[in-house]
């Protein structure tokens, strides 16, 4: 298995670090065309910068990729994110028809994929992406831990 | 009890009808400053118009109200919407700290408040708005039913 498929996660980490520099919680997301490998969108959290309670990295990236493709359905696209998506983002990922979801750290307190409502397992969820969790898990968890420690 | 508190629902219905005219699923949402009664944001679905899988009426309204208030937290604000919010929108409503949620029709298939993951009852959900469902329920359900019937 090539390491190349995890290069988008590196870009997601760079977005997370850029978000931290803006005073946002350090989370980054990248959307890739799964057929060509082309990066369609890369974003970090923008909640405070945009005064937008919905501006998690994943939502911002889904919005950008939809505009770029000219469709709200991101067929054959994969999403990489440094933290397990929350229920809002997980449901948005299902609506966008994301093919594969790669995430780094697990989120016991706020996650919505492996934790909480486990959105993709709900009977009201009509699309289930393939999910690969724990990619560079420790690194992502440490990035978040350091951020919240500084904040206290 | 005055009827005035339900006037924002009339505005939400007007947004739903405007969304239908644009070819979107007819759902509308309004956010009101609960102290002054001022309408901060009114929106209908914009999924196809914006190529944005996240552009449900509630998300668009939350985004507009956050920009208007200059904060991602909509403290003391109430949200009126013509359909029970989906899990994505319910979680966004919790993140925004919405005080009261009024919705019209119930959504057995896609809802996330009284149905599916019942987002506000999840241990991973850290804010629970007061919820009043079924306001002008039949009217909202008929609006949606007529739309989907035309589409078939």
Short mmCIF file of C-alpha atoms in Angstrom, two decimals:
data_model
loop_
_atom_site.label_atom_id
_atom_site.label_comp_id
_atom_site.label_asym_id
_atom_site.label_seq_id
_atom_site.Cartn_x
_atom_site.Cartn_y
_atom_site.Cartn_z
CA UNK A 1 0.00 0.00 0.00
CA UNK A 2 1.43 3.33 -1.08
CA UNK A 3 1.90 6.16 1.39
CA UNK A 4 0.60 8.60 -1.23
CA UNK A 5 -2.99 8.06 -0.29
CA UNK A 6 -2.22 9.68 3.05
CA UNK A 7 -0.62 12.83 1.59
CA UNK A 8 -3.95 14.67 1.77
CA UNK A 9 -3.86 14.07 5.54
CA UNK A 10 -0.60 16.05 5.61
CA UNK A 11 -2.42 18.93 3.92
CA UNK A 12 -5.22 18.60 6.50
CA UNK A 13 -2.63 18.88 9.30
CA UNK A 14 -1.23 22.03 7.67
CA UNK A 15 -4.76 23.48 7.61
CA UNK A 16 -5.16 22.59 11.30
CA UNK A 17 -1.93 24.40 12.17
CA UNK A 18 -3.00 27.44 10.13
CA UNK A 19 -6.34 27.43 12.00
CA UNK A 20 -4.49 27.45 15.32
CA UNK A 21 -2.50 30.49 14.16
CA UNK A 22 -5.84 32.29 13.62
CA UNK A 23 -7.00 31.38 17.15
CA UNK A 24 -9.35 28.65 15.96
CA UNK A 25 -9.46 25.11 17.32
CA UNK A 26 -6.76 23.32 15.25
CA UNK A 27 -8.75 21.08 12.93
CA UNK A 28 -8.19 20.81 9.19
CA UNK A 29 -9.96 19.04 6.33
CA UNK A 30 -9.19 18.23 2.71
CA UNK A 31 -11.44 16.91 -0.07
CA UNK A 32 -9.87 14.95 -2.90
CA UNK A 33 -11.30 13.71 -6.17
CA UNK A 34 -10.90 9.98 -5.55
CA UNK A 35 -10.37 9.22 -9.25
CA UNK A 36 -7.70 11.80 -10.12
CA UNK A 37 -6.23 12.44 -6.66
CA UNK A 38 -6.72 16.19 -7.22
CA UNK A 39 -7.29 18.30 -4.09
CA UNK A 40 -10.65 20.05 -4.54
CA UNK A 41 -10.79 21.91 -1.23
CA UNK A 42 -8.67 22.42 1.89
CA UNK A 43 -9.85 24.32 4.97
CA UNK A 44 -9.44 24.78 8.68
CA UNK A 45 -12.01 25.79 11.28
CA UNK A 46 -13.40 29.31 10.66
CA UNK A 47 -16.00 29.55 13.43
CA UNK A 48 -14.65 32.73 15.01
CA UNK A 49 -13.17 34.29 11.86
CA UNK A 50 -16.53 34.04 10.08
CA UNK A 51 -18.82 34.27 13.15
CA UNK A 52 -20.36 31.08 11.79
CA UNK A 53 -21.34 28.35 14.27
CA UNK A 54 -21.37 25.85 11.38
CA UNK A 55 -17.88 26.68 10.04
CA UNK A 56 -16.13 23.47 11.09
CA UNK A 57 -13.26 22.55 8.75
CA UNK A 58 -15.33 19.78 7.11
CA UNK A 59 -18.33 22.04 6.41
CA UNK A 60 -16.12 24.76 4.91
CA UNK A 61 -14.36 22.17 2.74
CA UNK A 62 -17.67 20.56 1.58
CA UNK A 63 -18.97 23.99 0.61
CA UNK A 64 -15.81 24.85 -1.35
CA UNK A 65 -15.71 21.48 -3.13
CA UNK A 66 -19.40 21.78 -4.10
CA UNK A 67 -18.78 25.20 -5.61
CA UNK A 68 -15.71 23.91 -7.44
CA UNK A 69 -17.52 20.87 -8.89
CA UNK A 70 -20.75 22.78 -9.56
CA UNK A 71 -22.76 20.18 -7.63
CA UNK A 72 -23.90 19.63 -4.05
CA UNK A 73 -23.11 15.91 -4.49
CA UNK A 74 -19.42 15.11 -4.27
CA UNK A 75 -19.58 11.70 -5.94
CA UNK A 76 -16.32 9.68 -5.82
CA UNK A 77 -14.73 12.23 -3.50
CA UNK A 78 -12.83 11.43 -0.31
CA UNK A 79 -12.59 13.62 2.80
CA UNK A 80 -9.57 13.73 5.13
CA UNK A 81 -9.90 15.43 8.52
CA UNK A 82 -7.67 15.61 11.60
CA UNK A 83 -10.48 14.81 14.08
CA UNK A 84 -13.45 12.46 14.07
CA UNK A 85 -16.35 14.49 12.63
CA UNK A 86 -19.09 15.73 14.97
CA UNK A 87 -22.73 14.74 14.27
CA UNK A 88 -23.30 17.92 12.20
CA UNK A 89 -20.31 17.22 9.96
CA UNK A 90 -20.99 13.48 9.73
CA UNK A 91 -24.53 14.16 8.47
CA UNK A 92 -23.18 16.77 6.01
CA UNK A 93 -20.65 14.19 4.74
CA UNK A 94 -23.52 11.76 4.15
CA UNK A 95 -25.59 14.41 2.32
CA UNK A 96 -22.58 15.19 0.09
CA UNK A 97 -22.22 11.48 -0.80
CA UNK A 98 -18.55 11.39 0.22
CA UNK A 99 -17.04 8.05 -0.85
CA UNK A 100 -14.40 7.59 1.86
CA UNK A 101 -13.81 9.41 5.14
CA UNK A 102 -10.31 9.33 6.66
CA UNK A 103 -9.92 10.88 10.11
CA UNK A 104 -7.00 11.15 12.52
CA UNK A 105 -7.89 11.48 16.23
CA UNK A 106 -11.01 9.93 17.74
CA UNK A 107 -13.34 12.31 19.62
CA UNK A 108 -14.96 10.56 22.57
CA UNK A 109 -16.67 13.73 23.81
CA UNK A 110 -17.96 15.30 20.61
CA UNK A 111 -17.60 12.74 17.83
CA UNK A 112 -20.56 11.55 15.77
CA UNK A 113 -19.08 8.69 13.73
CA UNK A 114 -17.69 6.15 16.22
CA UNK A 115 -19.18 7.98 19.21
CA UNK A 116 -22.41 9.69 20.27
CA UNK A 117 -25.20 9.19 17.72
CA UNK A 118 -22.95 7.24 15.27
CA UNK A 119 -24.69 9.08 12.44
CA UNK A 120 -23.84 6.64 9.63
CA UNK A 121 -25.54 3.81 11.52
CA UNK A 122 -28.83 5.69 11.93
CA UNK A 123 -31.80 4.48 9.88
CA UNK A 124 -32.37 8.15 8.90
CA UNK A 125 -28.92 8.29 7.24
CA UNK A 126 -29.22 7.35 3.58
CA UNK A 127 -25.53 7.24 2.55
CA UNK A 128 -22.66 5.58 4.39
CA UNK A 129 -19.11 6.47 3.38
CA UNK A 130 -16.33 3.97 3.93
CA UNK A 131 -14.63 5.10 7.17
CA UNK A 132 -10.93 4.83 8.05
CA UNK A 133 -10.26 6.29 11.53
CA UNK A 134 -7.00 6.66 13.48
CA UNK A 135 -4.67 7.83 10.66
CA UNK A 136 -1.85 9.76 12.45
CA UNK A 137 -4.10 9.65 15.51
CA UNK A 138 -1.55 10.51 18.19
CA UNK A 139 -0.17 13.51 16.32
CA UNK A 140 -3.64 15.01 15.86
CA UNK A 141 -4.61 14.38 19.48
CA UNK A 142 -1.43 16.09 20.71
CA UNK A 143 -2.08 19.13 18.49
CA UNK A 144 -5.51 19.54 20.09
CA UNK A 145 -4.31 18.82 23.62
CA UNK A 146 -1.56 21.46 23.36
CA UNK A 147 -4.09 24.01 22.06
CA UNK A 148 -6.55 23.51 24.92
CA UNK A 149 -3.73 23.44 27.50
CA UNK A 150 -2.50 26.87 26.27
CA UNK A 151 -6.04 28.19 26.50
CA UNK A 152 -6.59 27.28 30.16
CA UNK B 1 -50.99 33.48 24.85
CA UNK B 2 -50.56 35.92 22.01
CA UNK B 3 -50.49 34.80 18.39
CA UNK B 4 -47.58 37.19 17.75
CA UNK B 5 -44.96 34.71 18.81
CA UNK B 6 -45.92 32.65 15.79
CA UNK B 7 -45.52 35.45 13.24
CA UNK B 8 -41.93 34.40 12.54
CA UNK B 9 -43.34 31.03 11.43
CA UNK B 10 -45.34 32.90 8.77
CA UNK B 11 -42.07 34.40 7.53
CA UNK B 12 -40.54 30.91 7.52
CA UNK B 13 -43.43 29.68 5.36
CA UNK B 14 -42.85 32.56 2.93
CA UNK B 15 -39.19 31.53 2.71
CA UNK B 16 -40.27 27.92 2.04
CA UNK B 17 -42.55 29.06 -0.81
CA UNK B 18 -39.74 31.21 -2.26
CA UNK B 19 -37.40 28.19 -2.09
CA UNK B 20 -39.93 26.12 -4.04
CA UNK B 21 -40.02 28.81 -6.74
CA UNK B 22 -36.24 28.38 -7.10
CA UNK B 23 -36.61 24.59 -7.49
CA UNK B 24 -35.42 23.85 -3.97
CA UNK B 25 -37.21 21.63 -1.46
CA UNK B 26 -39.70 24.06 0.20
CA UNK B 27 -38.28 24.58 3.67
CA UNK B 28 -37.82 27.97 5.33
CA UNK B 29 -36.21 29.17 8.56
CA UNK B 30 -36.20 32.39 10.56
CA UNK B 31 -34.04 33.45 13.51
CA UNK B 32 -35.41 36.00 15.93
CA UNK B 33 -33.78 37.88 18.79
CA UNK B 34 -35.85 36.46 21.62
CA UNK B 35 -35.60 39.64 23.68
CA UNK B 36 -36.56 42.25 21.08
CA UNK B 37 -38.53 40.08 18.65
CA UNK B 38 -36.38 41.41 15.80
CA UNK B 39 -35.88 39.07 12.82
CA UNK B 40 -32.11 38.53 12.45
CA UNK B 41 -32.16 36.15 9.50
CA UNK B 42 -34.64 34.50 7.14
CA UNK B 43 -33.68 31.90 4.55
CA UNK B 44 -34.91 28.99 2.47
CA UNK B 45 -33.02 25.96 1.22
CA UNK B 46 -30.16 26.90 -1.14
CA UNK B 47 -28.61 23.49 -1.78
CA UNK B 48 -28.86 23.59 -5.57
CA UNK B 49 -28.59 27.36 -6.00
CA UNK B 50 -25.30 27.40 -4.08
CA UNK B 51 -24.09 23.86 -4.94
CA UNK B 52 -23.72 23.48 -1.19
CA UNK B 53 -24.74 20.15 0.42
CA UNK B 54 -24.95 21.93 3.78
CA UNK B 55 -27.23 24.79 2.66
CA UNK B 56 -30.38 23.72 4.47
CA UNK B 57 -32.58 26.69 5.44
CA UNK B 58 -31.51 26.44 9.10
CA UNK B 59 -27.76 26.42 8.30
CA UNK B 60 -28.10 29.41 5.97
CA UNK B 61 -30.08 31.30 8.63
CA UNK B 62 -27.60 30.45 11.42
CA UNK B 63 -24.74 31.70 9.24
CA UNK B 64 -26.55 34.97 8.44
CA UNK B 65 -27.55 35.58 12.07
CA UNK B 66 -23.97 34.94 13.28
CA UNK B 67 -22.64 37.48 10.78
CA UNK B 68 -25.31 39.97 11.79
CA UNK B 69 -24.61 39.60 15.53
CA UNK B 70 -20.84 39.35 15.09
CA UNK B 71 -20.74 36.12 17.09
CA UNK B 72 -21.02 32.38 16.38
CA UNK B 73 -23.15 32.05 19.53
CA UNK B 74 -26.73 33.20 19.09
CA UNK B 75 -27.55 33.60 22.76
CA UNK B 76 -31.25 34.29 23.52
CA UNK B 77 -32.19 33.69 19.90
CA UNK B 78 -35.07 31.52 18.70
CA UNK B 79 -35.25 29.57 15.45
CA UNK B 80 -38.46 28.88 13.51
CA UNK B 81 -38.42 26.30 10.72
CA UNK B 82 -41.13 24.65 8.62
CA UNK B 83 -39.75 21.09 9.06
CA UNK B 84 -38.20 19.18 11.94
CA UNK B 85 -34.44 19.77 11.61
CA UNK B 86 -32.21 16.94 10.35
CA UNK B 87 -29.29 15.73 12.53
CA UNK B 88 -26.88 18.17 10.81
CA UNK B 89 -29.11 21.16 11.52
CA UNK B 90 -30.03 20.02 15.03
CA UNK B 91 -26.35 19.81 15.98
CA UNK B 92 -25.70 23.23 14.38
CA UNK B 93 -28.61 24.66 16.42
CA UNK B 94 -27.00 23.26 19.59
CA UNK B 95 -23.57 24.73 18.65
CA UNK B 96 -25.21 28.13 18.07
CA UNK B 97 -26.83 28.00 21.54
CA UNK B 98 -30.32 28.65 20.13
CA UNK B 99 -32.73 29.25 23.04
CA UNK B 100 -35.96 27.90 21.53
CA UNK B 101 -36.63 25.85 18.42
CA UNK B 102 -40.11 25.99 16.86
CA UNK B 103 -40.77 23.63 13.96
CA UNK B 104 -43.86 22.87 11.88
CA UNK B 105 -44.00 19.39 10.29
CA UNK B 106 -42.42 16.33 11.87
CA UNK B 107 -39.94 14.39 9.68
CA UNK B 108 -40.12 10.67 10.40
CA UNK B 109 -37.66 9.77 7.63
CA UNK B 110 -34.98 12.44 8.00
CA UNK B 111 -35.58 14.25 11.28
CA UNK B 112 -32.94 14.46 14.02
CA UNK B 113 -34.85 16.03 16.91
CA UNK B 114 -37.82 13.76 17.66
CA UNK B 115 -36.60 11.06 15.23
CA UNK B 116 -33.40 9.26 14.24
CA UNK B 117 -30.50 10.14 16.56
CA UNK B 118 -32.57 12.66 18.61
CA UNK B 119 -29.50 14.88 18.71
CA UNK B 120 -30.46 16.98 21.76
CA UNK B 121 -30.73 13.80 23.87
CA UNK B 122 -27.21 12.60 23.02
CA UNK B 123 -24.58 12.77 25.78
CA UNK B 124 -22.26 14.41 23.19
CA UNK B 125 -24.71 17.34 22.80
CA UNK B 126 -23.80 20.11 25.22
CA UNK B 127 -26.72 22.51 24.71
CA UNK B 128 -30.42 21.67 24.56
CA UNK B 129 -32.82 24.29 23.21
CA UNK B 130 -36.42 24.28 24.34
CA UNK B 131 -38.32 22.52 21.51
CA UNK B 132 -41.86 23.26 20.32
CA UNK B 133 -42.81 20.97 17.40
CA UNK B 134 -46.01 20.77 15.35
CA UNK B 135 -46.74 24.51 14.88
CA UNK B 136 -48.86 24.70 11.66
CA UNK B 137 -47.82 21.09 11.09
CA UNK B 138 -50.43 20.10 8.49
CA UNK B 139 -49.81 23.14 6.31
CA UNK B 140 -46.05 22.50 6.20
CA UNK B 141 -46.52 18.80 5.50
CA UNK B 142 -48.88 19.58 2.60
CA UNK B 143 -46.43 22.06 1.09
CA UNK B 144 -43.73 19.36 1.04
CA UNK B 145 -46.09 16.62 -0.15
CA UNK B 146 -47.26 18.74 -3.11
CA UNK B 147 -43.64 19.52 -4.04
CA UNK B 148 -42.56 15.87 -4.11
CA UNK B 149 -45.74 14.83 -5.95
CA UNK B 150 -45.02 17.35 -8.74
CA UNK B 151 -41.47 16.01 -8.96
CA UNK B 152 -42.41 12.38 -9.54
#
